[in-house]
Amino acid sequence: MKITAVKTSMLSVPNTPPVSSYYPANTYVVARIETDEGIEGLGYTMTVGPGGASAIKAYLDDSLVPLLIGENPLLVGKLFEKMYENDRGVRKKGIPVYAMSAVDIGLWDIIGKSAGKPLWQLFGGHAETVPVYGSGGFLPYTVDQVIKEAEGFVAKGCKHYKFKIGKPNVMENIDRVRAVRKALGDKIDILVDANQRWDVATNIKVGNLLEEFDLYWYEEPVLADNIDQCAEVAANIPIPVATGENEYTRYGFRDLIMAEAARYLNPDLHRCGGFTEMLKIAHLASAFDIKIAPHLVPELSVHVLASIPNTALVEVLAGSPDDLWVHPVDIQNGALTVPNRPGHGVEFSKDALKKYAV
């Protein structure tokens, strides 16, 4: 089997308010990998907001596609290293790895379709369902809006809900958590996300003030680039720290692990290097008894989570459009059932391709 073409495109998918007060739309960069045997692989990555998407597509078209034409798509490990070693002067963070992720996702889709098996089975099945945490509660939400959203996830059987903290008045955040805990009771795990908004001292203060609410995790306390500061927060608050959505490849996650910066890692499959790297990250983490709870793209990351022993949760974001996929993500009894369709089993709907095309 040989790769004959890689066709790239972009989709701009509107966010549901009030998320749109931050980012009016998410931009998908799509790579369709064609082969001489008629099997096509769908790969994609996504930027939150428009920033960077055009650069990712340009890197795909100019730097990666020429490396792929004529290659055997089943040799995904070889092709990952070929892409990684290309352009040695460009550090493999950010835009290059976004682009590599899209290709890697598409290559694995071809492998699964060629074998007639879903990826989670090829990776080594460990579970057929993965527990969901509902995610949302953005800072513009009132407390009542956060509670209403949380109750919607609870009604679907979810036992975990995450919302944002980071308001300038520290005590306003404490009151926010207190109100949500009171509304949801003690049987629902609460996760909070500081979204890199505070310095070390503020995070330590907030983390200790939140101890009484028995939180599941405290996410991204400081700027994601500053691993040592994240480790300092982790060592000085009673709540387990989660981070990693803005990290890249196994090398970045190795640094997080060795710094003892988190007890939960949140690799984002469409950012960190695709299936190839996320599997390596997950297995590396398992050697340190660290659990994996990926950021975004649950329709893809569920395949990895169903194949590893150190799965924590899969994130499902509130307000995701139902018309984007042929098979939308469906929460049943608080979990996602892993699809049995060949490959990753994901496809954009025909209506979405027309409606959201850039």
Short mmCIF file of C-alpha atoms in Angstrom, two decimals:
data_model
loop_
_atom_site.label_atom_id
_atom_site.label_comp_id
_atom_site.label_asym_id
_atom_site.label_seq_id
_atom_site.Cartn_x
_atom_site.Cartn_y
_atom_site.Cartn_z
CA MET A 1 0.00 0.00 0.00
CA LYS A 2 1.25 3.48 -0.88
CA ILE A 3 0.15 7.01 -0.04
CA THR A 4 -0.90 8.75 -3.24
CA ALA A 5 -2.19 12.10 -1.92
CA VAL A 6 -2.83 14.11 1.22
CA LYS A 7 -5.62 16.64 0.84
CA THR A 8 -5.91 19.35 3.47
CA SER A 9 -8.74 21.72 4.35
CA MET A 10 -10.13 23.77 7.24
CA LEU A 11 -13.44 24.00 9.08
CA SER A 12 -14.55 26.83 11.36
CA VAL A 13 -17.01 25.49 13.94
CA PRO A 14 -18.82 28.09 16.10
CA ASN A 15 -18.73 27.78 19.88
CA THR A 16 -21.85 27.99 21.98
CA PRO A 17 -22.10 31.21 24.12
CA PRO A 18 -20.77 32.22 26.55
CA VAL A 19 -17.62 30.38 25.45
CA SER A 20 -17.81 32.58 22.37
CA SER A 21 -16.97 35.59 24.51
CA TYR A 22 -13.45 34.11 24.54
CA TYR A 23 -13.30 32.28 21.21
CA PRO A 24 -16.04 32.62 18.60
CA ALA A 25 -15.12 29.36 16.87
CA ASN A 26 -12.77 26.39 16.86
CA THR A 27 -10.83 25.79 13.66
CA TYR A 28 -10.24 22.25 12.44
CA VAL A 29 -7.32 21.49 10.14
CA VAL A 30 -8.22 18.33 8.24
CA ALA A 31 -5.88 15.92 6.43
CA ARG A 32 -7.35 13.18 4.23
CA ILE A 33 -4.71 10.60 3.34
CA GLU A 34 -5.42 8.68 0.12
CA THR A 35 -3.85 5.36 -0.87
CA ASP A 36 -3.47 3.28 -4.02
CA GLU A 37 -5.75 0.63 -2.49
CA GLY A 38 -8.67 3.03 -2.09
CA ILE A 39 -8.47 3.20 1.71
CA GLU A 40 -8.61 6.77 3.02
CA GLY A 41 -7.55 7.92 6.46
CA LEU A 42 -9.07 10.92 8.19
CA GLY A 43 -6.78 12.98 10.36
CA TYR A 44 -7.41 16.34 11.97
CA THR A 45 -6.28 18.76 14.59
CA MET A 46 -8.01 21.76 16.11
CA THR A 47 -7.15 25.20 17.41
CA VAL A 48 -9.31 26.86 20.04
CA GLY A 49 -10.08 30.05 18.15
CA PRO A 50 -8.68 30.93 14.72
CA GLY A 51 -5.09 31.57 15.79
CA GLY A 52 -2.49 29.22 14.30
CA ALA A 53 -4.77 27.12 12.07
CA SER A 54 -3.51 28.61 8.80
CA ALA A 55 0.08 28.10 9.94
CA ILE A 56 -0.63 24.46 10.80
CA LYS A 57 -2.14 23.87 7.37
CA ALA A 58 0.83 25.55 5.71
CA TYR A 59 3.28 23.37 7.66
CA LEU A 60 1.28 20.30 6.67
CA ASP A 61 1.27 21.24 3.00
CA ASP A 62 4.83 22.50 2.72
CA SER A 63 6.84 20.36 5.16
CA LEU A 64 4.98 17.10 5.81
CA VAL A 65 2.99 16.13 2.72
CA PRO A 66 6.11 15.85 0.51
CA LEU A 67 7.58 13.37 3.03
CA LEU A 68 4.52 11.11 2.82
CA ILE A 69 3.83 10.63 -0.89
CA GLY A 70 4.82 7.13 -2.01
CA GLU A 71 5.32 5.86 1.55
CA ASN A 72 3.60 2.82 3.08
CA PRO A 73 0.99 4.22 5.52
CA LEU A 74 1.12 1.05 7.61
CA LEU A 75 4.66 1.96 8.71
CA VAL A 76 3.30 4.61 11.05
CA GLY A 77 6.23 4.45 13.47
CA LYS A 78 8.72 5.05 10.67
CA LEU A 79 6.67 7.94 9.31
CA PHE A 80 6.33 9.57 12.74
CA GLU A 81 10.10 9.60 13.16
CA LYS A 82 10.55 10.86 9.59
CA MET A 83 8.24 13.80 10.33
CA TYR A 84 9.83 14.43 13.72
CA GLU A 85 13.36 14.49 12.33
CA ASN A 86 12.40 16.77 9.44
CA ASP A 87 13.26 20.47 9.79
CA ARG A 88 15.69 19.92 12.65
CA GLY A 89 15.97 23.67 13.09
CA VAL A 90 12.29 23.83 14.04
CA ARG A 91 11.69 22.70 17.62
CA LYS A 92 8.96 20.08 17.80
CA LYS A 93 6.53 22.03 19.90
CA GLY A 94 3.38 23.87 18.90
CA ILE A 95 2.50 24.15 15.21
CA PRO A 96 4.75 21.34 13.86
CA VAL A 97 3.35 18.82 16.34
CA TYR A 98 -0.24 19.90 15.72
CA ALA A 99 0.40 19.13 12.04
CA MET A 100 2.15 15.83 12.79
CA SER A 101 -0.76 14.84 15.02
CA ALA A 102 -3.25 15.26 12.18
CA VAL A 103 -1.15 13.03 9.92
CA ASP A 104 -0.60 10.39 12.60
CA ILE A 105 -4.33 10.20 13.35
CA GLY A 106 -5.04 9.68 9.66
CA LEU A 107 -2.35 6.99 9.30
CA TRP A 108 -3.76 5.02 12.21
CA ASP A 109 -7.22 5.33 10.67
CA ILE A 110 -5.84 3.63 7.55
CA ILE A 111 -4.25 0.88 9.65
CA GLY A 112 -7.52 0.16 11.43
CA LYS A 113 -9.56 0.19 8.23
CA SER A 114 -7.02 -2.06 6.52
CA ALA A 115 -7.28 -4.55 9.39
CA GLY A 116 -11.05 -4.18 9.69
CA LYS A 117 -10.66 -3.47 13.41
CA PRO A 118 -11.23 -0.47 15.72
CA LEU A 119 -8.03 1.08 17.01
CA TRP A 120 -8.65 0.30 20.68
CA GLN A 121 -8.57 -3.41 19.85
CA LEU A 122 -5.37 -3.06 17.83
CA PHE A 123 -3.79 -1.12 20.71
CA GLY A 124 -4.72 -3.94 23.12
CA GLY A 125 -8.20 -3.67 24.55
CA HIS A 126 -8.52 -3.07 28.29
CA ALA A 127 -12.12 -1.82 28.64
CA GLU A 128 -15.20 -1.30 26.51
CA THR A 129 -16.45 1.83 28.25
CA VAL A 130 -14.66 4.88 29.65
CA PRO A 131 -16.09 7.14 32.39
CA VAL A 132 -16.85 10.72 31.38
CA TYR A 133 -16.22 13.98 33.16
CA GLY A 134 -18.44 16.84 32.08
CA SER A 135 -16.42 19.94 31.31
CA GLY A 136 -17.43 23.59 31.08
CA GLY A 137 -18.32 26.20 33.67
CA PHE A 138 -16.38 29.00 31.98
CA LEU A 139 -15.64 32.12 33.98
CA PRO A 140 -18.40 34.21 32.35
CA TYR A 141 -20.95 31.72 33.72
CA THR A 142 -22.87 32.72 36.81
CA VAL A 143 -22.88 30.20 39.64
CA ASP A 144 -26.44 29.25 38.70
CA GLN A 145 -25.34 28.57 35.11
CA VAL A 146 -22.47 26.38 36.32
CA ILE A 147 -24.84 24.38 38.53
CA LYS A 148 -27.39 23.97 35.74
CA GLU A 149 -24.72 22.70 33.37
CA ALA A 150 -23.37 20.31 36.01
CA GLU A 151 -26.84 18.96 36.69
CA GLY A 152 -27.21 18.25 32.97
CA PHE A 153 -24.15 16.01 33.06
CA VAL A 154 -25.29 14.35 36.28
CA ALA A 155 -28.62 13.58 34.61
CA LYS A 156 -26.62 11.58 32.03
CA GLY A 157 -25.03 9.55 34.81
CA CYS A 158 -21.73 11.44 35.03
CA LYS A 159 -20.04 11.34 38.42
CA HIS A 160 -17.42 14.01 37.64
CA TYR A 161 -17.75 17.67 36.62
CA LYS A 162 -15.12 20.33 35.93
CA PHE A 163 -15.47 24.10 35.89
CA LYS A 164 -13.20 27.14 35.80
CA ILE A 165 -11.72 29.17 38.60
CA GLY A 166 -9.47 32.19 38.17
CA LYS A 167 -11.51 35.25 39.05
CA PRO A 168 -9.29 38.09 40.36
CA ASN A 169 -11.01 38.13 43.75
CA VAL A 170 -9.70 34.96 45.40
CA MET A 171 -12.66 34.52 47.73
CA GLU A 172 -15.11 34.73 44.83
CA ASN A 173 -13.57 31.48 43.54
CA ILE A 174 -13.91 29.82 46.95
CA ASP A 175 -17.56 30.83 47.10
CA ARG A 176 -18.06 29.47 43.58
CA VAL A 177 -16.72 26.05 44.56
CA ARG A 178 -18.70 26.05 47.80
CA ALA A 179 -21.95 26.72 45.94
CA VAL A 180 -21.33 23.96 43.39
CA ARG A 181 -20.40 21.45 46.09
CA LYS A 182 -23.56 22.28 48.03
CA ALA A 183 -25.72 21.88 44.93
CA LEU A 184 -24.17 18.61 43.74
CA GLY A 185 -23.63 16.96 47.09
CA ASP A 186 -20.81 14.63 48.09
CA LYS A 187 -21.44 11.86 45.55
CA ILE A 188 -20.23 13.90 42.56
CA ASP A 189 -16.51 14.55 42.14
CA ILE A 190 -15.64 18.18 41.41
CA LEU A 191 -12.63 19.18 39.32
CA VAL A 192 -11.42 22.78 38.99
CA ASP A 193 -9.32 24.39 36.27
CA ALA A 194 -7.28 27.54 36.90
CA ASN A 195 -6.33 27.77 33.19
CA GLN A 196 -2.83 29.16 33.91
CA ARG A 197 -4.21 32.35 35.44
CA TRP A 198 -2.31 32.69 38.72
CA ASP A 199 1.21 32.79 40.10
CA VAL A 200 2.59 30.19 42.51
CA ALA A 201 1.67 32.04 45.70
CA THR A 202 -1.94 32.62 44.67
CA ASN A 203 -2.39 29.01 43.61
CA ILE A 204 -1.01 27.73 46.91
CA LYS A 205 -3.35 30.04 48.79
CA VAL A 206 -6.39 29.00 46.73
CA GLY A 207 -5.49 25.31 46.78
CA ASN A 208 -5.30 25.25 50.56
CA LEU A 209 -8.53 27.22 50.96
CA LEU A 210 -10.27 24.62 48.76
CA GLU A 211 -9.14 21.61 50.82
CA GLU A 212 -12.46 21.28 52.63
CA PHE A 213 -14.34 20.58 49.38
CA ASP A 214 -12.52 17.30 48.63
CA LEU A 215 -11.73 18.14 45.00
CA TYR A 216 -10.73 15.45 42.50
CA TRP A 217 -8.04 17.62 40.91
CA TYR A 218 -6.70 21.16 40.49
CA GLU A 219 -5.80 21.79 36.85
CA GLU A 220 -3.14 23.94 35.15
CA PRO A 221 -2.29 26.24 38.04
CA VAL A 222 0.47 28.22 36.30
CA LEU A 223 1.78 29.00 32.81
CA ALA A 224 2.12 25.61 31.11
CA ASP A 225 5.71 26.32 30.05
CA ASN A 226 6.88 26.63 33.66
CA ILE A 227 7.09 23.03 34.82
CA ASP A 228 9.11 23.82 37.95
CA GLN A 229 6.46 26.26 39.17
CA CYS A 230 3.72 23.68 38.54
CA ALA A 231 5.71 21.20 40.62
CA GLU A 232 6.04 23.78 43.41
CA VAL A 233 2.27 24.22 43.50
CA ALA A 234 1.74 20.44 43.44
CA ALA A 235 4.05 20.01 46.42
CA ASN A 236 2.25 22.65 48.48
CA ILE A 237 -1.48 22.04 48.05
CA PRO A 238 -3.57 19.10 49.32
CA ILE A 239 -5.37 18.58 45.99
CA PRO A 240 -3.84 16.45 43.19
CA VAL A 241 -2.63 18.62 40.31
CA ALA A 242 -3.52 17.87 36.67
CA THR A 243 -1.74 19.35 33.67
CA GLY A 244 -0.45 18.59 30.18
CA GLU A 245 -3.01 19.82 27.65
CA ASN A 246 -0.43 22.31 26.35
CA GLU A 247 2.51 19.89 26.32
CA TYR A 248 3.96 18.03 23.33
CA THR A 249 5.37 14.53 22.68
CA ARG A 250 6.72 12.00 25.12
CA TYR A 251 9.68 14.25 25.85
CA GLY A 252 7.54 17.02 27.29
CA PHE A 253 5.57 14.57 29.41
CA ARG A 254 8.78 12.93 30.61
CA ASP A 255 9.79 16.33 31.98
CA LEU A 256 6.43 16.77 33.74
CA ILE A 257 6.71 13.33 35.32
CA MET A 258 10.31 13.71 36.45
CA ALA A 259 9.53 17.11 38.01
CA GLU A 260 6.62 15.51 39.93
CA ALA A 261 4.44 18.30 38.56
CA ALA A 262 1.16 16.35 38.44
CA ARG A 263 -0.71 13.22 39.51
CA TYR A 264 -3.01 13.38 36.46
CA LEU A 265 -1.78 14.03 32.94
CA ASN A 266 -4.02 15.63 30.30
CA PRO A 267 -2.40 14.96 26.92
CA ASP A 268 -4.37 16.29 23.99
CA LEU A 269 -4.22 13.70 21.23
CA HIS A 270 -4.58 16.20 18.43
CA ARG A 271 -1.76 18.35 19.88
CA CYS A 272 0.70 15.98 21.56
CA GLY A 273 1.62 13.89 18.51
CA GLY A 274 -1.42 11.78 17.70
CA PHE A 275 -2.06 8.18 18.67
CA THR A 276 1.61 7.22 18.35
CA GLU A 277 2.78 9.66 21.01
CA MET A 278 -0.24 9.47 23.27
CA LEU A 279 0.24 5.72 23.66
CA LYS A 280 3.89 6.28 24.60
CA ILE A 281 2.90 9.01 27.06
CA ALA A 282 0.27 6.78 28.66
CA HIS A 283 2.61 3.82 29.05
CA LEU A 284 5.36 6.04 30.44
CA ALA A 285 2.92 7.47 32.97
CA SER A 286 1.78 4.01 34.03
CA ALA A 287 5.32 3.21 35.19
CA PHE A 288 4.97 6.08 37.68
CA ASP A 289 1.40 5.23 38.73
CA ILE A 290 0.10 8.40 37.07
CA LYS A 291 -3.34 8.41 35.50
CA ILE A 292 -4.34 9.74 32.09
CA ALA A 293 -7.35 12.00 31.46
CA PRO A 294 -7.00 13.53 27.97
CA HIS A 295 -7.97 17.04 26.97
CA LEU A 296 -10.69 17.42 24.29
CA VAL A 297 -11.35 15.16 21.22
CA PRO A 298 -13.05 12.37 23.23
CA GLU A 299 -14.15 10.76 19.95
CA LEU A 300 -10.48 9.92 19.30
CA SER A 301 -8.83 9.66 22.72
CA VAL A 302 -11.36 7.07 23.89
CA HIS A 303 -9.43 4.52 21.79
CA VAL A 304 -6.27 5.05 23.85
CA LEU A 305 -8.14 5.13 27.15
CA ALA A 306 -9.82 1.80 26.38
CA SER A 307 -6.44 0.19 25.81
CA ILE A 308 -4.45 1.22 28.91
CA PRO A 309 -4.63 0.30 32.62
CA ASN A 310 -4.09 3.84 33.96
CA THR A 311 -7.17 5.56 32.54
CA ALA A 312 -8.87 8.12 34.76
CA LEU A 313 -11.56 9.89 32.73
CA VAL A 314 -12.44 11.21 29.29
CA GLU A 315 -13.43 14.87 28.86
CA VAL A 316 -16.69 15.78 27.12
CA LEU A 317 -17.05 19.51 26.65
CA ALA A 318 -20.44 21.15 27.14
CA GLY A 319 -21.91 22.87 24.10
CA SER A 320 -20.19 20.75 21.44
CA PRO A 321 -22.22 20.91 18.20
CA ASP A 322 -24.24 17.76 17.49
CA ASP A 323 -24.11 18.21 13.71
CA LEU A 324 -20.33 17.92 13.36
CA TRP A 325 -20.07 14.13 13.25
CA VAL A 326 -21.79 11.25 11.49
CA HIS A 327 -21.67 9.47 14.87
CA PRO A 328 -21.82 12.13 17.64
CA VAL A 329 -20.32 11.43 21.05
CA ASP A 330 -23.07 9.88 23.16
CA ILE A 331 -22.90 9.66 26.96
CA GLN A 332 -24.72 6.63 28.36
CA ASN A 333 -24.78 5.99 32.11
CA GLY A 334 -21.93 8.43 32.62
CA ALA A 335 -19.58 6.74 30.14
CA LEU A 336 -18.60 6.50 26.49
CA THR A 337 -18.82 3.14 24.79
CA VAL A 338 -15.79 2.62 22.59
CA PRO A 339 -16.84 2.37 18.92
CA ASN A 340 -16.41 -0.89 17.02
CA ARG A 341 -16.17 0.75 13.62
CA PRO A 342 -12.88 0.08 11.75
CA GLY A 343 -10.13 2.62 12.33
CA HIS A 344 -11.00 5.43 14.69
CA GLY A 345 -14.57 5.37 13.40
CA VAL A 346 -14.92 9.15 13.17
CA GLU A 347 -16.19 11.10 10.17
CA PHE A 348 -17.41 14.64 9.67
CA SER A 349 -21.03 14.82 8.51
CA LYS A 350 -21.63 15.97 4.93
CA ASP A 351 -23.67 18.89 6.22
CA ALA A 352 -20.83 19.99 8.51
CA LEU A 353 -18.29 19.86 5.68
CA LYS A 354 -20.44 22.27 3.69
CA LYS A 355 -21.66 24.42 6.57
CA TYR A 356 -18.30 25.00 8.29
CA ALA A 357 -15.90 25.00 5.33
CA VAL A 358 -13.40 27.89 5.37
#
